[in-house]
Coordinates of C-alpha atoms in Angstrom, one line a residue:
M81 CA 0.1 -0.2 0.1
T82 CA 3.1 2.2 0.9
L83 CA 4.6 1.5 -2.7
L84 CA 1.6 2.5 -4.0
L85 CA 0.6 6.1 -2.2
V86 CA 4.6 6.9 -3.2
S87 CA 4.1 5.8 -6.9
L88 CA 1.0 7.9 -7.3
A89 CA 3.0 10.9 -5.2
L90 CA 6.0 10.8 -7.6
A91 CA 4.1 10.0 -11.0
P92 CA 4.3 13.3 -13.4
R93 CA 1.4 15.6 -13.7
G94 CA -1.0 15.2 -16.3
V95 CA 0.1 11.5 -16.5
E96 CA -2.3 8.9 -15.2
A97 CA -0.7 7.1 -12.6
R98 CA -0.7 3.2 -12.8
P99 CA -1.1 0.7 -9.7
P100 CA 1.9 -1.6 -10.0
A101 CA 1.4 -4.9 -10.5
L102 CA 1.3 -7.2 -7.7
S103 CA 2.9 -10.9 -7.0
P104 CA 1.6 -13.4 -5.0
L105 CA 4.5 -12.8 -2.7
Q106 CA 3.3 -9.5 -1.9
S107 CA -0.1 -10.6 -1.1
T108 CA 0.3 -13.6 1.2
A109 CA -2.3 -15.3 3.5
A110 CA -0.1 -15.0 6.2
Q111 CA -0.8 -10.7 5.0
V112 CA -4.5 -11.4 5.9
I113 CA -4.0 -13.0 8.7
A114 CA -2.0 -10.5 10.4
G115 CA -4.1 -7.9 9.0
V116 CA -7.3 -9.9 10.8
N117 CA -5.3 -10.0 14.0
A118 CA -4.7 -6.9 13.8
L119 CA -7.7 -5.4 13.7
R120 CA -9.0 -7.7 16.4
A121 CA -6.5 -6.3 18.9
S122 CA -7.5 -3.1 18.0
Q123 CA -10.9 -3.8 20.0
G124 CA -9.3 -5.4 22.5
L125 CA -10.2 -9.1 21.1
T126 CA -7.6 -12.3 21.8
P127 CA -5.8 -12.9 18.3
F128 CA -6.9 -15.9 16.5
Q129 CA -4.8 -19.3 16.5
T130 CA -3.5 -19.6 12.7
N131 CA -4.7 -23.7 12.6
G132 CA -3.4 -26.2 9.5
T133 CA -6.8 -27.9 8.7
L134 CA -8.4 -24.0 8.0
M135 CA -5.2 -23.0 5.8
S136 CA -5.6 -25.9 3.3
V137 CA -9.3 -25.7 3.4
C138 CA -9.3 -21.8 2.5
Q139 CA -6.2 -22.1 -0.1
A140 CA -8.3 -24.8 -1.6
Q141 CA -11.3 -22.2 -1.8
S142 CA -9.0 -19.7 -3.4
D143 CA -7.9 -22.5 -5.9
Y144 CA -11.8 -23.0 -7.0
M145 CA -13.0 -19.7 -7.1
A146 CA -9.9 -19.0 -9.3
S147 CA -11.0 -21.4 -11.9
I148 CA -14.4 -20.4 -11.7
G149 CA -13.6 -16.7 -12.6
T150 CA -15.8 -15.2 -9.5
Y151 CA -15.6 -15.6 -5.8
S152 CA -18.2 -18.2 -3.9
D153 CA -18.9 -19.4 -0.9
T154 CA -19.6 -22.7 -1.3
D155 CA -16.9 -25.3 -3.4
A156 CA -17.5 -27.3 -6.4
Q157 CA -20.1 -29.5 -4.3
G158 CA -21.9 -26.8 -2.8
R159 CA -20.2 -26.8 1.1
S160 CA -20.5 -24.5 3.0
S161 CA -17.4 -23.3 4.9
K162 CA -18.7 -25.6 7.6
Q163 CA -19.2 -28.6 5.4
R164 CA -15.6 -28.4 4.0
L165 CA -14.1 -28.2 7.3
I166 CA -15.9 -30.9 9.2
A167 CA -14.8 -32.9 5.6
A168 CA -11.3 -32.4 6.5
G169 CA -11.2 -33.8 9.6
Y170 CA -11.7 -30.0 11.7
L171 CA -14.3 -30.9 14.3
A172 CA -16.5 -27.4 13.6
V173 CA -19.0 -26.2 16.3
R174 CA -19.3 -22.5 14.5
A175 CA -17.4 -21.5 11.4
S176 CA -17.7 -18.0 9.4
E177 CA -15.6 -17.4 5.9
N178 CA -15.2 -14.9 3.9
V179 CA -13.9 -14.1 0.2
F180 CA -12.8 -11.3 -2.0
E181 CA -12.1 -11.0 -5.4
G182 CA -10.0 -8.1 -7.0
T183 CA -7.6 -7.1 -10.1
N184 CA -4.5 -6.4 -8.2
A185 CA -6.6 -6.4 -4.7
T186 CA -3.9 -6.3 -1.8
A187 CA -5.1 -8.5 1.6
Q188 CA -5.6 -4.9 3.0
Q189 CA -8.4 -4.1 0.1
A190 CA -10.4 -7.5 1.4
L191 CA -9.6 -6.7 4.8
A192 CA -11.4 -3.3 4.2
F193 CA -14.4 -4.6 2.4
W194 CA -15.0 -7.6 5.0
Q195 CA -15.2 -4.3 7.8
G196 CA -18.4 -2.9 5.6
D197 CA -21.4 -5.1 7.0
A198 CA -22.1 -7.0 9.9
L199 CA -22.4 -10.3 8.0
H200 CA -18.7 -10.2 7.3
R201 CA -17.4 -8.8 10.5
I202 CA -18.5 -12.2 12.0
A203 CA -15.0 -14.1 10.7
L204 CA -13.2 -10.8 11.7
F205 CA -14.5 -9.9 15.3
D206 CA -16.6 -12.8 16.9
P207 CA -15.2 -13.9 20.5
D208 CA -16.1 -17.1 20.4
L209 CA -14.1 -17.6 17.4
R210 CA -10.7 -19.5 18.2
D211 CA -9.3 -20.8 14.7
V212 CA -8.2 -19.0 11.3
G213 CA -6.5 -20.0 8.2
A214 CA -6.6 -17.9 4.7
G215 CA -5.9 -18.6 1.3
V216 CA -4.7 -16.3 -1.9
T217 CA -4.9 -17.3 -5.4
V218 CA -3.8 -15.1 -8.1
S219 CA -4.6 -15.3 -12.1
D220 CA -4.5 -13.6 -14.8
G221 CA -3.9 -10.6 -12.5
V222 CA -7.1 -11.2 -10.3
Y223 CA -6.6 -12.1 -6.4
Y224 CA -8.6 -14.9 -5.1
Y225 CA -9.2 -14.6 -1.3
C226 CA -10.3 -16.5 1.3
Q227 CA -10.6 -16.3 5.2
I228 CA -12.3 -18.6 7.5
A229 CA -12.4 -18.2 11.6
A230 CA -13.9 -21.5 13.7
L231 CA -14.2 -23.0 16.6
S232 CA -13.7 -26.3 17.4
G233 CA -15.8 -29.0 19.4
N234 CA -12.4 -30.5 20.2
A235 CA -10.2 -29.9 22.6
S236 CA -7.0 -30.6 20.6
S237 CA -8.1 -28.6 16.9
G238 CA -4.4 -28.0 15.8
S239 CA -3.8 -24.6 16.4
S240 CA -0.8 -23.1 15.9
G241 CA -0.4 -21.4 19.1
T242 CA 1.3 -18.7 17.0
G243 CA -0.8 -16.1 17.1
G244 CA -1.9 -16.4 13.4
T245 CA 1.4 -15.2 11.7
G246 CA 1.9 -18.7 9.6
G247 CA 1.7 -21.4 11.2
T248 CA 0.9 -24.8 9.6
N249 CA 0.7 -27.5 12.0
A250 CA -1.6 -30.6 11.1
P251 CA -4.1 -30.9 13.6
A252 CA -5.0 -33.8 15.9
A253 CA -7.3 -36.3 14.5
P254 CA -10.6 -35.2 16.4
A255 CA -12.2 -38.3 17.8
V256 CA -15.3 -39.1 16.4
V257 CA -18.1 -38.8 19.0
P258 CA -21.3 -40.4 17.8
I259 CA -24.4 -39.5 17.6
V260 CA -27.4 -40.8 19.6
V261 CA -30.4 -41.1 17.7
S262 CA -33.8 -40.7 19.0
T263 CA -36.8 -42.9 18.5
P264 CA -39.9 -41.7 17.1
N265 CA -42.5 -39.8 20.1
P266 CA -46.4 -41.6 19.8
D267 CA -47.6 -38.2 18.0
G268 CA -44.6 -39.2 15.2
S269 CA -41.9 -36.3 16.2
I270 CA -38.5 -37.0 16.5
V271 CA -36.4 -35.0 19.0
H272 CA -32.5 -34.8 19.4
V273 CA -30.9 -34.1 22.8
V274 CA -27.4 -32.8 22.2
R275 CA -24.6 -34.3 23.9
P276 CA -21.2 -33.1 23.9
G277 CA -19.6 -33.3 20.4
D278 CA -23.0 -33.3 18.3
T279 CA -22.8 -30.9 15.6
L280 CA -25.6 -30.0 12.8
Y281 CA -23.9 -31.7 10.4
A282 CA -23.0 -34.7 12.0
I283 CA -26.5 -34.9 13.3
A284 CA -28.4 -34.7 10.2
Q285 CA -26.8 -37.2 8.5
A286 CA -27.4 -39.2 11.2
Y287 CA -31.0 -38.7 10.6
G288 CA -31.0 -38.9 6.6
L289 CA -31.7 -35.2 6.9
P290 CA -30.7 -32.1 4.9
L291 CA -28.5 -29.9 7.0
L292 CA -30.6 -26.8 5.6
A293 CA -34.2 -28.8 6.5
L294 CA -32.6 -29.5 10.1
E295 CA -31.3 -25.6 10.2
Q296 CA -34.6 -24.0 8.9
L297 CA -36.8 -26.4 11.8
N298 CA -34.8 -24.8 14.5
T299 CA -34.6 -21.9 13.7
V300 CA -30.3 -22.1 13.3
T301 CA -27.2 -21.2 11.1
S302 CA -24.4 -22.8 10.8
T303 CA -23.1 -19.9 13.6
T304 CA -25.2 -21.1 16.0
I305 CA -24.0 -23.0 18.7
I306 CA -25.7 -25.7 20.2
Y307 CA -24.9 -26.6 23.7
P308 CA -25.6 -30.0 25.6
G309 CA -28.9 -30.7 26.6
R310 CA -30.6 -28.8 24.1
K311 CA -33.5 -30.1 21.9
L312 CA -33.6 -30.2 18.4
T313 CA -36.6 -30.8 16.4
I314 CA -35.8 -33.7 13.7
R315 CA -39.2 -34.5 12.8
A316 CA -42.5 -32.5 13.5
A317 CA -45.4 -34.3 15.1
F318 CA -47.5 -36.0 12.5
T319 CA -50.7 -33.8 12.0
P320 CA -54.0 -35.3 11.2
T321 CA -55.7 -34.6 7.7
V322 CA -59.3 -33.1 9.2
T323 CA -61.9 -34.6 6.1
A324 CA -64.8 -33.0 6.4
P325 CA -68.3 -35.6 6.5
S326 CA -69.5 -36.2 2.4
A327 CA -73.1 -35.7 2.2
T328 CA -74.5 -39.5 1.3
P329 CA -77.4 -38.2 -1.8
R330 CA -80.6 -38.9 -1.5
R331 CA -82.1 -41.8 -3.7
T332 CA -84.7 -39.5 -6.1
P333 CA -87.6 -42.3 -6.6
T334 CA -88.5 -43.3 -10.5
P335 CA -91.9 -42.9 -11.0
G336 CA -93.8 -46.0 -12.4
P337 CA -96.3 -46.2 -15.3
S338 CA -99.2 -46.8 -12.7
Q339 CA -98.1 -43.5 -10.6
T340 CA -99.2 -41.5 -12.9
P341 CA -101.7 -39.0 -11.1
H342 CA -105.3 -39.1 -12.5
P343 CA -108.2 -36.6 -11.8
P344 CA -109.9 -37.9 -8.8
T345 CA -113.6 -40.0 -9.5
E346 CA -116.7 -39.6 -6.8
T347 CA -117.6 -42.8 -5.8
T348 CA -120.8 -43.8 -3.6
T349 CA -119.6 -45.4 -0.8
P350 CA -122.3 -48.4 0.4
A351 CA -123.5 -48.5 4.1
P352 CA -122.0 -51.4 6.0
G353 CA -123.6 -54.6 5.3
T354 CA -125.6 -53.5 2.6
S355 CA -125.6 -54.7 -1.2
S356 CA -126.4 -53.1 -4.6
S357 CA -129.2 -55.7 -5.0
Q358 CA -130.8 -55.2 -1.6
A359 CA -131.0 -51.4 -2.2
G360 CA -132.7 -52.0 -5.7
G361 CA -135.2 -54.4 -3.3
A362 CA -135.9 -51.6 -0.7
L363 CA -136.9 -49.3 -3.7
V364 CA -139.2 -51.4 -5.2
I365 CA -140.6 -52.0 -2.1
I366 CA -140.9 -48.1 -1.4
I367 CA -143.0 -47.3 -4.7
F368 CA -145.3 -50.4 -4.4
V369 CA -146.2 -48.8 -0.5
A370 CA -146.4 -45.3 -2.4
L371 CA -149.0 -46.6 -4.8
A372 CA -150.9 -48.1 -2.7
L373 CA -151.4 -45.1 -0.4
A374 CA -152.0 -43.3 -3.3
G375 CA -155.0 -45.7 -4.7
A376 CA -156.4 -45.9 -1.0
V377 CA -156.8 -42.1 -0.8
T378 CA -158.6 -42.3 -4.1
A379 CA -160.8 -44.7 -3.1
L380 CA -162.0 -42.5 0.0
G381 CA -162.4 -39.7 -2.2
L382 CA -164.4 -41.5 -4.5
R383 CA -166.8 -42.5 -1.0
E384 CA -166.8 -38.8 0.1
K385 CA -168.4 -37.8 -3.1
R386 CA -171.3 -40.5 -3.4

């Protein structure tokens, strides 16, 4: 940076001053780590310890970014920094990564960019993170930087103990902590109780659950510290589907030929115990009696006239 300022000051007027081309030796991973720890010291924070595994993972990510010609927070397999650390043998409880690219970009420029927002500042100033690694790759004058700060769940995380000035000691192989898988509850839910050494990545693998799904179920991220005793939802309880009762259709009878309506017909209902022949005989008797009475009346009238 000082060389750049001197070049600008000595450039003749009227001639545009151009920054000198940087070589890989002028912008190294050690410079990145030294710059990070200088920033932490300015905030009264403990310096990071350089970790060999983090250095390797960072350098591999820088190489990958140079191969695709752009910055990326994931590798060719789509893995996050925490997933890459675990795959490399570092038992990451938390991890935060910063990446940067720029033509002839210096380590100081990368650090200045990372200080610009809260998300990038996690890997610089988080007081709970302990180890650090960095990687730098240059391709066609473009520099690709990667910096990772992490916290290991293993007491022996392989830190160099040099305060972050370029140590590359290989970490001791972390003990593999088996995940105790919980059995489903009667309601179908599965709840995992975190044990010492458990990580979100290992828990997700043990249950055959995507890491992103586990994080969404429990509202956590790859930087969340999970303490022993915490309960993580692996599967929610089964919710029975409410089915509305279906209405049974009523059967509509089909009218037959005999059900065709007809106009009502008046019928004379005979008195109980009386047949039609009996009614006719009674009528003859009534007529006969009436004629007899008429004849008697006529005879009486003739006698009176005499």
